[in-house]
Amino acid sequence: MSKPLALVVRAPGTNRDGDAAFALELAGAEARRVLINEVFADPKLLREARMLVIPGGFSFADALGAGRLFALEIVTRLRDELTTFVEAGKPVIGICNGFQVLVRTGLLPGDGLTVALGGNRIDGKPDGQFICDWVRLQPVSQKCIWTTTLTADVECPIAHGEGRFVCDPDTMATLVADDQIAFRYATPNPNGSMADVAGICDSTGLVLGLMPHPEDHVLPRQHPQYLRHHRGGLGRAMLEAGVNHAKDI
Amino acid sequence: MADVDAATSRRHRLTLRSHGSDTFPDTTATTITIVGALDQDDLGRLGAVLVDPLLEVGSWDAPVGAGQLDIGLIPGVTDTAAAQVVHAADLLGVAITHASVGRLIDLDAAPDDAEIRGRWANAVIERWSLGATVEPGFAADSIVEAHTERIELPDDDVALAQLGTARGLALDLAELHVIRQHFAAIGRLPTDAELETLAQTWSEHCAHKSFRADVVLEASVGAEGNEGGDTAEPLLARLRRSTTEIAAPFVVSAFDGNAGIVRFGPDRTYALKCETHNHPSAIEPFGGANTGVGGVIRDIIGAHHRAIACTNILCFGPADTPDAELPKGVLSPRRIIDGVVAGVADYGNKIGLPTVAGGVLYDPAYVSNPLVFAGCIGVAPADRPALTGPHPGDRVVVFGGRTGRDGIRGATFSSMEMDATTGDVAGASVQIGDPIVEKLVSDLLLDGWDLYTAITDCGAGGLSSAIGELADGIGADVELTEVPLKYAGLAPWEIWLSEAQERMVVAVAPSQLDALIDLAALHGVEISDLGSFTGDRRLVVRFEGEPVIDLDTTFLHDGRPRRRLVATMPTPERGLAAVPPCADPDATLLALLAHPNIASKADIVRRYDHEILGATVIRPLTGVRNDAPADGVVLVDPRDTDGIAIGIGVNPWYGLHDPEHMAWAVVDEAIRNVVVTGADPSAIALMDNFSWGNPTRATTFGELVAAVDGCVAAAHAYGAPFVSGKDSLNNEYLTADGTRRAIPPTLVITAVAPVRDVALTVTPDLKRPGNPVVLLGRTLAEFGGSHLMMLSGDHTVSAAVPAPDAGASARYHALHTAIRNGWVDAAHDCSEGGLAVALAEMCIGGRIGMAIDGLADVHPDATVALFSESSGRIVCEVAMESLDEFLALFAADGAATVIGHVADSPVLCFAEVFERHVDDLVAAFNTSGAKGRS
């Protein structure tokens, strides 16, 4: 079977597209990095792809709040194409800035619900202070195609200033009831997210957004305790789940 | 300007306030001012994008209250957020003509002007209004007509010197004489643009006049028949010569172009560069540090390499310095620390490079002159297209950011001493960076790196230095009206000199120009064709066709008279083996661990993304809880098995006593920091960065000469060549009462070496109970400038600083063999605080203890054994099965001492001296507010 094409879309300021592309190739996809302008000019690119990836970074400098401009570009110029993409059963993942983008487009959590990712709020530190550290993620959702097959926690870095998951209590209840909580932090909550939420999916389970960077833990040696003989917890497993799903479309 | 004023009635202002937490109510709101013929529907749609109700509250056209301080940017300062507001409005079909983003601060009590400047705003880039709306900083076109002046150069020397001062040329009289003679000889007056170009090109910052000066040893001056004194080789020439003599096969290019280039392994080269950005960071900490990082990354791009990592060393005044002790015009260290760290983090995080290695030093001497060293490393395949140009006929192409009146005269500004007026008069020298634009430029240059024949960045001196350097020996003819401007009305010399950020200049063969223009369009990068390289060795710069500069490139680059600087050599007290009193070694160890220079820097390190690119395999923080300091960092691209280690050495306190031995010690420290990770000691490349005081003072220059002596001697001893360097001089501050504040001699050495196999690398954290602990190297009573001396009250008390250890190089090679054989489970260098601190840090990393029973074998005096900072020492945790083989490697050195073993319990025990629970060590180490993960 040929490798499914994963489209890694970058806007000005996207900077983890290379990490995502490398990780996806390891996970069995053919990763193609394209500029958002190329997709606008030729939406056929989306039709050929079987997975859409919005990687991390600071799209448009995150100048007016993380992901806002990139989301506005997508909503303004690509909304229908994207809806068609998901309706065709193709998986979508937004990592870090990509998560912020998907939330601001309304694609996550979907169904008219709204959530937000605010500035990190950690005791004793100014709001929105960037933090780079490692976390362990507990996969929760049995509906999300990215998490259902995971048998162990995922360990990977975080690197963000606006990762605090926020929503109203009703929305949280809906997300929990509908099994849309994809990941929770299993190590101490690094950013003040409600209910330790690190990532959510839409109601179809195809669209995943998460703040941490599983694409930066795809080789054992990338783990900080590699020289202490730590193995396992690869973020690659999660990406493989997405790629395997894309293969079968 | 006129249309903005007329549009006041069409102005709208959105005040955006985030929902604060109970403990931290939000007292700073963001303001967005826009101009346009907008109706309520437009405002509603714009508001829906700009305000996220879950996070913030937005209100249109709210008045500024009496207790509020309204702050906006000065027109012309880079306002990236405003550009995105315009972009958003454009996508929504809402027509706005101007945007400006500012902030609004709620205050409890009305501050006076000094308090506003000291705490809330920075007059260098901002203006404000208390209790009323500040005029937004719309970038407006200037109505000043662009013109070029011809400058009369007076025959009278006093008047000539005055002209130089008045124009901020930072040239000495001998240099002004040469310029006057040159224009007299060609029979015309210089233009303002020509004079400014010469001043920038001949500035200390660009020309490194002191490093290129003839060295006159003071002892030889005035002897009979030798009134002028003996001249010795210029410092830069000595460093270069040492590299030539070492003849390391891996050096591709040293002290040439934008960066040093080395080749590790057959298939790739690395570009290395480290810059200083001290003066700008002193007056606008965020922007100064921010553009310092941006500038050094551009150096790597300009060396035709892909940037892969950033480094930084920061020197600050103590964070607890009372405001009352600050000289007039000096910002509080707390503000400088916050701003500099935020500036470094902002640029590296946004452009997408890991900020990996570094250090933070605190000393009262840095209160008025903080130092910011920013480094960058790049990689390229060895078979990348060669740059052979520029060739006559090649086009002169500039791209990236637009040019404005920002950053005018930065090179000359940074070559002068500072005083209380510096912040006000040098405002235009400092800018805010735009890392997103630089990322686009970098991506474009990498995608199209076969499309140009030469490349350089626009740094200090702007186009004048970039095009001037490329045109050296070939000549160029360019038209300034082709340069894209942020706003109209710049004088020709301002366009030519502006240091507006994120711009690169390339030489392009005419046949490739269209391809490069198409690629730039795809990447969304603005590009302009300014003219051509000519071959006539003249630099001709035109404005609307008329030459405003017509200079012989030979005169521009080689016409500067060589300086002669007198050096009074320091006389260090090398025999003084003084041992500071230490009644309570237990309390001393805890105090050292809590000392700001030694304590955890996690609070700063974690604000930098050190994970991006997935290559950082040994991080700046290490151990079971990721909270213990590493020595060097190791980067290995995920696609490869081998990579590089980066280590840094710096110790200004030794420099106060003995600059020569200081230099040797910091070269040794940088090298040790890479060797302990498992990097190859036979292929180490070095970079130097000197931050010094005024070199025209003979004692200061003598200290610089002594430091270069130490660098050269150490480079030879370790076979490690210098490939790149940078000096920042005149780091002095003249206070209002005439007191001169100079920094201690500060030399930062960066070592880079290849790591051949990521699986055979080593970290400092203890691994396995029962493993023997071995100290390599010899320990002497060397407390000059030591941290124990500092704790005792005065580190300026004379004492011998750590002396060079001739056995160190062979020792490091033996250690490398041991690491390659897999015999070493942990290794850590001994530096500030000595052996005791090194052992404590290893315990913190492993969260396990050590039983040290061989202290007397280290030195009979326990204070010396525990806290002396002798060079060349490494603590190793050796795999217990391999101890005999390990020790055999060091038999010839005679300096391997088994001092104890890794314990079963979490207690660091020095037999018959004291013991401490590792939890106490962790607590002391984390006192500066920096906490590891629990």
PDB file of C-alpha atoms in Angstrom, chain A residues 10-19 21-22 33 35 37-38 57-64 68-69 72-73 76-77 103-104 114-119 121-127 129-136 157-159 162 164 166-168 187-188 213 216 218-219 221-228, chain B residues 16 18-21 24 26 32 49-52 54-56 80-81 84-85 87-88 91-92 101 349-352 434 436 439-440 443 447 522-523 603 605-619 622-626 636-641 758-759 761-763 765-767 845-846 933-934:
ATOM      1  CA  ARG A  10       2.688  26.434   7.058  1.00  0.00           C
ATOM      2  CA  ALA A  11       1.928  30.103   7.385  1.00  0.00           C
ATOM      3  CA  PRO A  12       4.471  32.858   7.983  1.00  0.00           C
ATOM      4  CA  GLY A  13       5.824  32.074  11.458  1.00  0.00           C
ATOM      5  CA  THR A  14       5.138  28.346  11.413  1.00  0.00           C
ATOM      6  CA  ASN A  15       8.330  26.717  12.638  1.00  0.00           C
ATOM      7  CA  ARG A  16       7.762  23.097  13.661  1.00  0.00           C
ATOM      8  CA  ASP A  17       6.740  22.010  10.161  1.00  0.00           C
ATOM      9  CA  GLY A  18      10.087  20.277   9.669  1.00  0.00           C
ATOM     10  CA  ASP A  19       9.781  18.373  12.942  1.00  0.00           C
ATOM     11  CA  ALA A  21       7.192  16.232   8.535  1.00  0.00           C
ATOM     12  CA  PHE A  22      10.110  14.150   9.779  1.00  0.00           C
ATOM     13  CA  ARG A  33       5.283  20.815   3.461  1.00  0.00           C
ATOM     14  CA  LEU A  35       2.876  27.200   2.172  1.00  0.00           C
ATOM     15  CA  ASN A  37      -0.548  30.457  -0.118  1.00  0.00           C
ATOM     16  CA  GLU A  38       0.048  27.374  -2.255  1.00  0.00           C
ATOM     17  CA  GLY A  57       5.031  27.933  15.584  1.00  0.00           C
ATOM     18  CA  PHE A  58       3.975  31.529  15.851  1.00  0.00           C
ATOM     19  CA  SER A  59       1.814  32.007  12.784  1.00  0.00           C
ATOM     20  CA  PHE A  60       1.702  35.693  11.877  1.00  0.00           C
ATOM     21  CA  ALA A  61       3.772  36.272  15.050  1.00  0.00           C
ATOM     22  CA  ASP A  62       0.697  35.371  17.157  1.00  0.00           C
ATOM     23  CA  ALA A  63       0.487  39.130  17.353  1.00  0.00           C
ATOM     24  CA  LEU A  64      -3.218  39.315  18.174  1.00  0.00           C
ATOM     25  CA  ARG A  68      -5.957  34.141  15.298  1.00  0.00           C
ATOM     26  CA  LEU A  69      -4.745  35.319  11.906  1.00  0.00           C
ATOM     27  CA  LEU A  72      -9.018  33.839   9.924  1.00  0.00           C
ATOM     28  CA  GLU A  73      -7.146  33.072   6.699  1.00  0.00           C
ATOM     29  CA  THR A  76     -12.052  33.198   4.970  1.00  0.00           C
ATOM     30  CA  ARG A  77     -10.500  31.257   2.134  1.00  0.00           C
ATOM     31  CA  VAL A 103      -9.892  26.154  18.003  1.00  0.00           C
ATOM     32  CA  ARG A 104     -10.179  29.608  16.487  1.00  0.00           C
ATOM     33  CA  THR A 114     -16.334  27.190  21.858  1.00  0.00           C
ATOM     34  CA  VAL A 115     -13.188  26.697  23.871  1.00  0.00           C
ATOM     35  CA  ALA A 116     -10.067  28.804  24.096  1.00  0.00           C
ATOM     36  CA  LEU A 117      -6.364  28.577  24.792  1.00  0.00           C
ATOM     37  CA  GLY A 118      -5.271  31.418  27.017  1.00  0.00           C
ATOM     38  CA  GLY A 119      -1.940  32.567  28.363  1.00  0.00           C
ATOM     39  CA  ARG A 121      -1.182  30.744  34.279  1.00  0.00           C
ATOM     40  CA  ILE A 122       1.338  29.233  36.680  1.00  0.00           C
ATOM     41  CA  ASP A 123       1.809  30.206  40.294  1.00  0.00           C
ATOM     42  CA  GLY A 124       4.274  33.006  40.761  1.00  0.00           C
ATOM     43  CA  LYS A 125       4.823  33.669  37.064  1.00  0.00           C
ATOM     44  CA  PRO A 126       3.389  36.407  34.877  1.00  0.00           C
ATOM     45  CA  ASP A 127       0.445  35.342  32.752  1.00  0.00           C
ATOM     46  CA  GLN A 129       5.004  33.246  30.158  1.00  0.00           C
ATOM     47  CA  PHE A 130       6.500  30.809  27.697  1.00  0.00           C
ATOM     48  CA  ILE A 131       7.498  27.454  29.136  1.00  0.00           C
ATOM     49  CA  CYS A 132       9.592  24.672  27.662  1.00  0.00           C
ATOM     50  CA  ASP A 133       9.561  21.403  29.592  1.00  0.00           C
ATOM     51  CA  TRP A 134       8.666  17.732  29.261  1.00  0.00           C
ATOM     52  CA  VAL A 135       5.250  16.309  30.153  1.00  0.00           C
ATOM     53  CA  ARG A 136       3.554  12.930  30.235  1.00  0.00           C
ATOM     54  CA  PRO A 157       7.992  18.388  25.250  1.00  0.00           C
ATOM     55  CA  ILE A 158       5.787  21.416  25.580  1.00  0.00           C
ATOM     56  CA  ALA A 159       6.913  24.803  24.302  1.00  0.00           C
ATOM     57  CA  GLU A 162      -0.653  30.267  25.433  1.00  0.00           C
ATOM     58  CA  ARG A 164      -4.217  27.149  29.094  1.00  0.00           C
ATOM     59  CA  VAL A 166     -10.481  27.219  28.959  1.00  0.00           C
ATOM     60  CA  CYS A 167     -14.187  26.611  28.420  1.00  0.00           C
ATOM     61  CA  ASP A 168     -17.429  27.044  30.332  1.00  0.00           C
ATOM     62  CA  THR A 187       2.515  15.142  35.125  1.00  0.00           C
ATOM     63  CA  PRO A 188       1.758  18.408  36.965  1.00  0.00           C
ATOM     64  CA  HIS A 213       4.767  18.162  20.770  1.00  0.00           C
ATOM     65  CA  ASP A 216       9.616  15.920  18.994  1.00  0.00           C
ATOM     66  CA  VAL A 218       9.911  10.024  17.829  1.00  0.00           C
ATOM     67  CA  LEU A 219      13.339   8.558  18.645  1.00  0.00           C
ATOM     68  CA  ARG A 221      17.378   9.364  22.228  1.00  0.00           C
ATOM     69  CA  GLN A 222      15.212  12.482  22.192  1.00  0.00           C
ATOM     70  CA  HIS A 223      13.981  11.643  25.698  1.00  0.00           C
ATOM     71  CA  PRO A 224      15.836  13.585  28.440  1.00  0.00           C
ATOM     72  CA  GLN A 225      16.478  10.357  30.371  1.00  0.00           C
ATOM     73  CA  TYR A 226      17.773   8.408  27.384  1.00  0.00           C
ATOM     74  CA  LEU A 227      21.227   8.114  28.985  1.00  0.00           C
ATOM     75  CA  ARG A 228      19.493   6.818  32.120  1.00  0.00           C
TER      76      ARG A 228
ATOM     77  CA  LEU B  16      -8.646  44.591  25.279  1.00  0.00           C
ATOM     78  CA  SER B  18      -7.891  39.655  29.665  1.00  0.00           C
ATOM     79  CA  HIS B  19      -9.834  38.005  32.454  1.00  0.00           C
ATOM     80  CA  GLY B  20      -7.285  38.054  35.262  1.00  0.00           C
ATOM     81  CA  SER B  21      -7.088  35.387  37.897  1.00  0.00           C
ATOM     82  CA  PHE B  24      -3.329  38.198  39.578  1.00  0.00           C
ATOM     83  CA  ASP B  26      -4.990  41.990  35.077  1.00  0.00           C
ATOM     84  CA  ILE B  32      -5.622  48.816  19.289  1.00  0.00           C
ATOM     85  CA  VAL B  49     -11.902  38.473  15.529  1.00  0.00           C
ATOM     86  CA  LEU B  50      -9.863  40.535  17.964  1.00  0.00           C
ATOM     87  CA  VAL B  51     -11.738  39.613  21.143  1.00  0.00           C
ATOM     88  CA  ASP B  52     -12.076  36.061  22.462  1.00  0.00           C
ATOM     89  CA  LEU B  54     -13.565  33.255  26.940  1.00  0.00           C
ATOM     90  CA  LEU B  55     -10.275  35.026  27.538  1.00  0.00           C
ATOM     91  CA  GLU B  56     -10.849  38.753  27.408  1.00  0.00           C
ATOM     92  CA  THR B  80       4.306  43.893  14.246  1.00  0.00           C
ATOM     93  CA  ALA B  81       0.929  43.664  15.968  1.00  0.00           C
ATOM     94  CA  GLN B  84      -1.490  42.065  11.750  1.00  0.00           C
ATOM     95  CA  VAL B  85      -4.480  44.263  12.624  1.00  0.00           C
ATOM     96  CA  HIS B  87      -3.994  42.171   7.741  1.00  0.00           C
ATOM     97  CA  ALA B  88      -7.039  40.981   9.723  1.00  0.00           C
ATOM     98  CA  LEU B  91      -9.283  39.661   5.241  1.00  0.00           C
ATOM     99  CA  LEU B  92     -12.608  40.821   6.699  1.00  0.00           C
ATOM    100  CA  VAL B 101      -1.038  48.859  19.179  1.00  0.00           C
ATOM    101  CA  ASN B 349      11.274  30.899  20.020  1.00  0.00           C
ATOM    102  CA  LYS B 350       9.533  32.669  17.160  1.00  0.00           C
ATOM    103  CA  ILE B 351      12.117  32.050  14.466  1.00  0.00           C
ATOM    104  CA  GLY B 352      12.116  28.420  15.539  1.00  0.00           C
ATOM    105  CA  ASP B 434      10.610  40.840  13.546  1.00  0.00           C
ATOM    106  CA  ILE B 436       8.790  36.101  11.430  1.00  0.00           C
ATOM    107  CA  LYS B 439      12.283  33.228   9.155  1.00  0.00           C
ATOM    108  CA  LEU B 440      10.740  33.930   5.752  1.00  0.00           C
ATOM    109  CA  ASP B 443      13.540  29.913   4.198  1.00  0.00           C
ATOM    110  CA  ASP B 447      15.197  27.198  -0.973  1.00  0.00           C
ATOM    111  CA  LEU B 522       6.047  32.594  -3.238  1.00  0.00           C
ATOM    112  CA  HIS B 523       7.602  33.103   0.196  1.00  0.00           C
ATOM    113  CA  ASP B 603      13.500  30.029  35.438  1.00  0.00           C
ATOM    114  CA  VAL B 605      16.299  28.399  30.626  1.00  0.00           C
ATOM    115  CA  ARG B 606      12.690  27.185  30.532  1.00  0.00           C
ATOM    116  CA  ARG B 607      11.576  30.357  28.788  1.00  0.00           C
ATOM    117  CA  TYR B 608      13.678  29.335  25.807  1.00  0.00           C
ATOM    118  CA  ASP B 609      12.488  26.584  23.505  1.00  0.00           C
ATOM    119  CA  HIS B 610      15.426  24.184  23.559  1.00  0.00           C
ATOM    120  CA  GLU B 611      13.484  21.259  22.061  1.00  0.00           C
ATOM    121  CA  ILE B 612      12.550  22.532  18.602  1.00  0.00           C
ATOM    122  CA  LEU B 613      14.216  20.716  15.665  1.00  0.00           C
ATOM    123  CA  GLY B 614      14.319  17.579  17.830  1.00  0.00           C
ATOM    124  CA  ALA B 615      18.113  17.603  17.907  1.00  0.00           C
ATOM    125  CA  THR B 616      18.849  18.618  21.502  1.00  0.00           C
ATOM    126  CA  VAL B 617      19.903  15.333  23.109  1.00  0.00           C
ATOM    127  CA  ILE B 618      21.905  16.790  25.999  1.00  0.00           C
ATOM    128  CA  ARG B 619      19.967  19.749  27.294  1.00  0.00           C
ATOM    129  CA  THR B 622      19.607  17.382  32.999  1.00  0.00           C
ATOM    130  CA  GLY B 623      19.165  14.582  35.543  1.00  0.00           C
ATOM    131  CA  VAL B 624      16.209  12.549  36.798  1.00  0.00           C
ATOM    132  CA  ARG B 625      14.148  15.668  37.416  1.00  0.00           C
ATOM    133  CA  ASN B 626      15.561  17.748  34.552  1.00  0.00           C
ATOM    134  CA  VAL B 636      22.284  15.576  16.902  1.00  0.00           C
ATOM    135  CA  ASP B 637      19.909  15.982  13.994  1.00  0.00           C
ATOM    136  CA  PRO B 638      17.220  13.276  14.217  1.00  0.00           C
ATOM    137  CA  ARG B 639      18.296  12.042  10.779  1.00  0.00           C
ATOM    138  CA  ASP B 640      21.928  11.515  11.876  1.00  0.00           C
ATOM    139  CA  THR B 641      23.893   9.580  14.459  1.00  0.00           C
ATOM    140  CA  VAL B 758      24.996   9.952  20.346  1.00  0.00           C
ATOM    141  CA  ALA B 759      24.822   6.674  22.292  1.00  0.00           C
ATOM    142  CA  THR B 761      27.558  10.699  25.324  1.00  0.00           C
ATOM    143  CA  VAL B 762      27.673  11.480  29.029  1.00  0.00           C
ATOM    144  CA  THR B 763      25.739  13.755  31.408  1.00  0.00           C
ATOM    145  CA  ASP B 765      23.947  13.311  36.907  1.00  0.00           C
ATOM    146  CA  LEU B 766      24.949  10.320  39.057  1.00  0.00           C
ATOM    147  CA  LYS B 767      23.673   7.023  37.730  1.00  0.00           C
ATOM    148  CA  GLY B 845      21.064  15.440  38.996  1.00  0.00           C
ATOM    149  CA  GLY B 846      20.847  11.842  40.156  1.00  0.00           C
ATOM    150  CA  ARG B 933       9.761  19.570  38.238  1.00  0.00           C
ATOM    151  CA  SER B 934       8.562  17.484  41.124  1.00  0.00           C
TER     152      SER B 934
END
